[in-house]
Amino acid sequence: MLRTASTLAMVSALAVGTALSAHAASYSVSYGANYATYDTSTQRFEVCDMERDGNEVYIYFGNAYGSNETGEYADYNGSQAGCGHGSVGLYKYMNICEDSVGWDECRSVTLKP
């Protein structure tokens, strides 16, 4: 009887852990060798400039194209070791952009929390 109760408790804990983690996701988007990641469970991001081309790499988050953007978060040390990181709230998309001469080019990923 005790063994059955212990097994049921373990199965219940596993089911709850699985249900909670089903909503957590990690996303990645890249532009060339540059990349950014975002984890919906921790709401933490990382943006990494991996190219020695002198172009700044930055990301921004938003809820709808053209509105509610968070601002820019960059890898301020360029292609040197280390990446930019921090946390933001939950958003619907994340863009990574490369600041080049003229028009900045970006790639987007849709976030599904």
Tab-separated table of C-alpha atoms in Angstrom:
chain	number	residue	atom	x	y	z
A	1	MET	CA	0.000	0.000	0.000
A	2	LEU	CA	2.774	2.435	0.932
A	3	ARG	CA	4.683	1.483	-2.200
A	4	THR	CA	1.624	2.170	-4.392
A	5	ALA	CA	1.080	5.593	-2.781
A	6	SER	CA	4.738	6.457	-3.303
A	7	THR	CA	4.577	5.416	-6.959
A	8	LEU	CA	1.389	7.441	-7.499
A	9	ALA	CA	2.994	10.515	-5.917
A	10	MET	CA	6.020	10.139	-8.186
A	11	VAL	CA	3.846	9.770	-11.294
A	12	SER	CA	1.769	12.817	-10.273
A	13	ALA	CA	4.900	14.925	-9.748
A	14	LEU	CA	6.220	13.837	-13.126
A	15	ALA	CA	2.937	14.725	-14.829
A	16	VAL	CA	2.891	18.188	-13.232
A	17	GLY	CA	6.536	18.783	-14.215
A	18	THR	CA	5.797	17.722	-17.778
A	19	ALA	CA	2.689	19.906	-17.981
A	20	LEU	CA	4.574	22.954	-16.710
A	21	SER	CA	7.522	22.489	-19.035
A	22	ALA	CA	5.274	21.996	-22.068
A	23	HIS	CA	4.771	25.779	-22.195
A	24	ALA	CA	8.471	26.637	-21.891
A	25	ALA	CA	10.393	26.965	-25.115
A	26	SER	CA	13.747	28.152	-26.295
A	27	TYR	CA	14.037	30.025	-29.589
A	28	SER	CA	16.964	30.930	-31.782
A	29	VAL	CA	17.281	33.168	-34.824
A	30	SER	CA	20.407	33.896	-36.835
A	31	TYR	CA	21.700	36.325	-39.385
A	32	GLY	CA	24.837	34.995	-41.033
A	33	ALA	CA	27.034	33.739	-38.188
A	34	ASN	CA	25.347	36.131	-35.698
A	35	TYR	CA	22.603	34.714	-33.495
A	36	ALA	CA	20.145	35.439	-30.710
A	37	THR	CA	18.330	33.113	-28.308
A	38	TYR	CA	15.304	33.606	-26.039
A	39	ASP	CA	13.827	31.308	-23.380
A	40	THR	CA	10.110	31.825	-22.650
A	41	SER	CA	10.298	30.233	-19.188
A	42	THR	CA	13.047	32.553	-17.885
A	43	GLN	CA	12.344	35.428	-20.317
A	44	ARG	CA	16.131	35.739	-20.794
A	45	PHE	CA	17.811	36.522	-24.099
A	46	GLU	CA	21.302	36.479	-25.534
A	47	VAL	CA	22.539	38.242	-28.680
A	48	CYS	CA	25.942	37.386	-30.167
A	49	ASP	CA	27.968	39.156	-32.842
A	50	MET	CA	30.140	36.433	-34.366
A	51	GLU	CA	31.420	38.271	-37.464
A	52	ARG	CA	34.435	40.580	-37.616
A	53	ASP	CA	32.807	42.910	-40.129
A	54	GLY	CA	32.379	46.061	-38.036
A	55	ASN	CA	28.562	45.876	-38.219
A	56	GLU	CA	26.678	46.037	-34.911
A	57	VAL	CA	24.244	43.194	-34.228
A	58	TYR	CA	21.094	43.903	-32.216
A	59	ILE	CA	17.697	42.365	-31.423
A	60	TYR	CA	14.283	43.693	-30.553
A	61	PHE	CA	11.028	42.103	-29.428
A	62	GLY	CA	7.429	43.051	-30.228
A	63	ASN	CA	3.782	42.014	-30.103
A	64	ALA	CA	2.765	43.103	-33.597
A	65	TYR	CA	4.839	44.341	-36.493
A	66	GLY	CA	5.210	48.096	-36.242
A	67	SER	CA	3.998	48.412	-32.634
A	68	ASN	CA	4.949	47.649	-29.034
A	69	GLU	CA	8.664	47.078	-29.669
A	70	THR	CA	10.915	46.930	-26.628
A	71	GLY	CA	13.868	48.824	-28.070
A	72	GLU	CA	17.221	47.480	-29.130
A	73	TYR	CA	19.513	45.114	-27.237
A	74	ALA	CA	22.964	44.684	-28.718
A	75	ASP	CA	26.192	42.766	-28.348
A	76	TYR	CA	28.053	45.968	-27.500
A	77	ASN	CA	31.553	44.487	-27.594
A	78	GLY	CA	31.170	43.472	-31.250
A	79	SER	CA	32.777	40.216	-32.289
A	80	GLN	CA	34.965	40.027	-29.165
A	81	ALA	CA	34.335	37.184	-26.713
A	82	GLY	CA	31.094	37.456	-24.765
A	83	CYS	CA	27.533	38.253	-25.821
A	84	GLY	CA	24.863	40.748	-24.855
A	85	HIS	CA	22.193	39.351	-22.523
A	86	GLY	CA	19.314	40.348	-20.305
A	87	SER	CA	15.614	39.737	-19.776
A	88	VAL	CA	12.355	41.080	-21.193
A	89	GLY	CA	8.697	40.145	-20.856
A	90	LEU	CA	6.777	37.770	-23.110
A	91	TYR	CA	6.466	38.921	-26.701
A	92	LYS	CA	5.175	37.483	-29.979
A	93	TYR	CA	8.315	37.845	-32.078
A	94	MET	CA	12.046	38.482	-31.878
A	95	ASN	CA	14.167	40.079	-34.622
A	96	ILE	CA	17.925	39.971	-35.046
A	97	CYS	CA	19.372	42.750	-37.183
A	98	GLU	CA	22.752	43.734	-38.547
A	99	ASP	CA	23.478	47.459	-38.665
A	100	SER	CA	25.043	47.880	-42.075
A	101	VAL	CA	25.527	50.884	-44.358
A	102	GLY	CA	22.098	51.947	-45.586
A	103	TRP	CA	19.158	49.688	-44.686
A	104	ASP	CA	19.545	47.323	-41.680
A	105	GLU	CA	18.753	43.730	-42.554
A	106	CYS	CA	16.799	41.582	-40.091
A	107	ARG	CA	15.520	38.055	-39.536
A	108	SER	CA	12.519	37.249	-37.350
A	109	VAL	CA	11.252	34.329	-35.303
A	110	THR	CA	7.724	33.983	-33.889
A	111	LEU	CA	7.661	33.197	-30.162
A	112	LYS	CA	4.982	30.851	-28.845
A	113	PRO	CA	4.956	31.032	-25.029
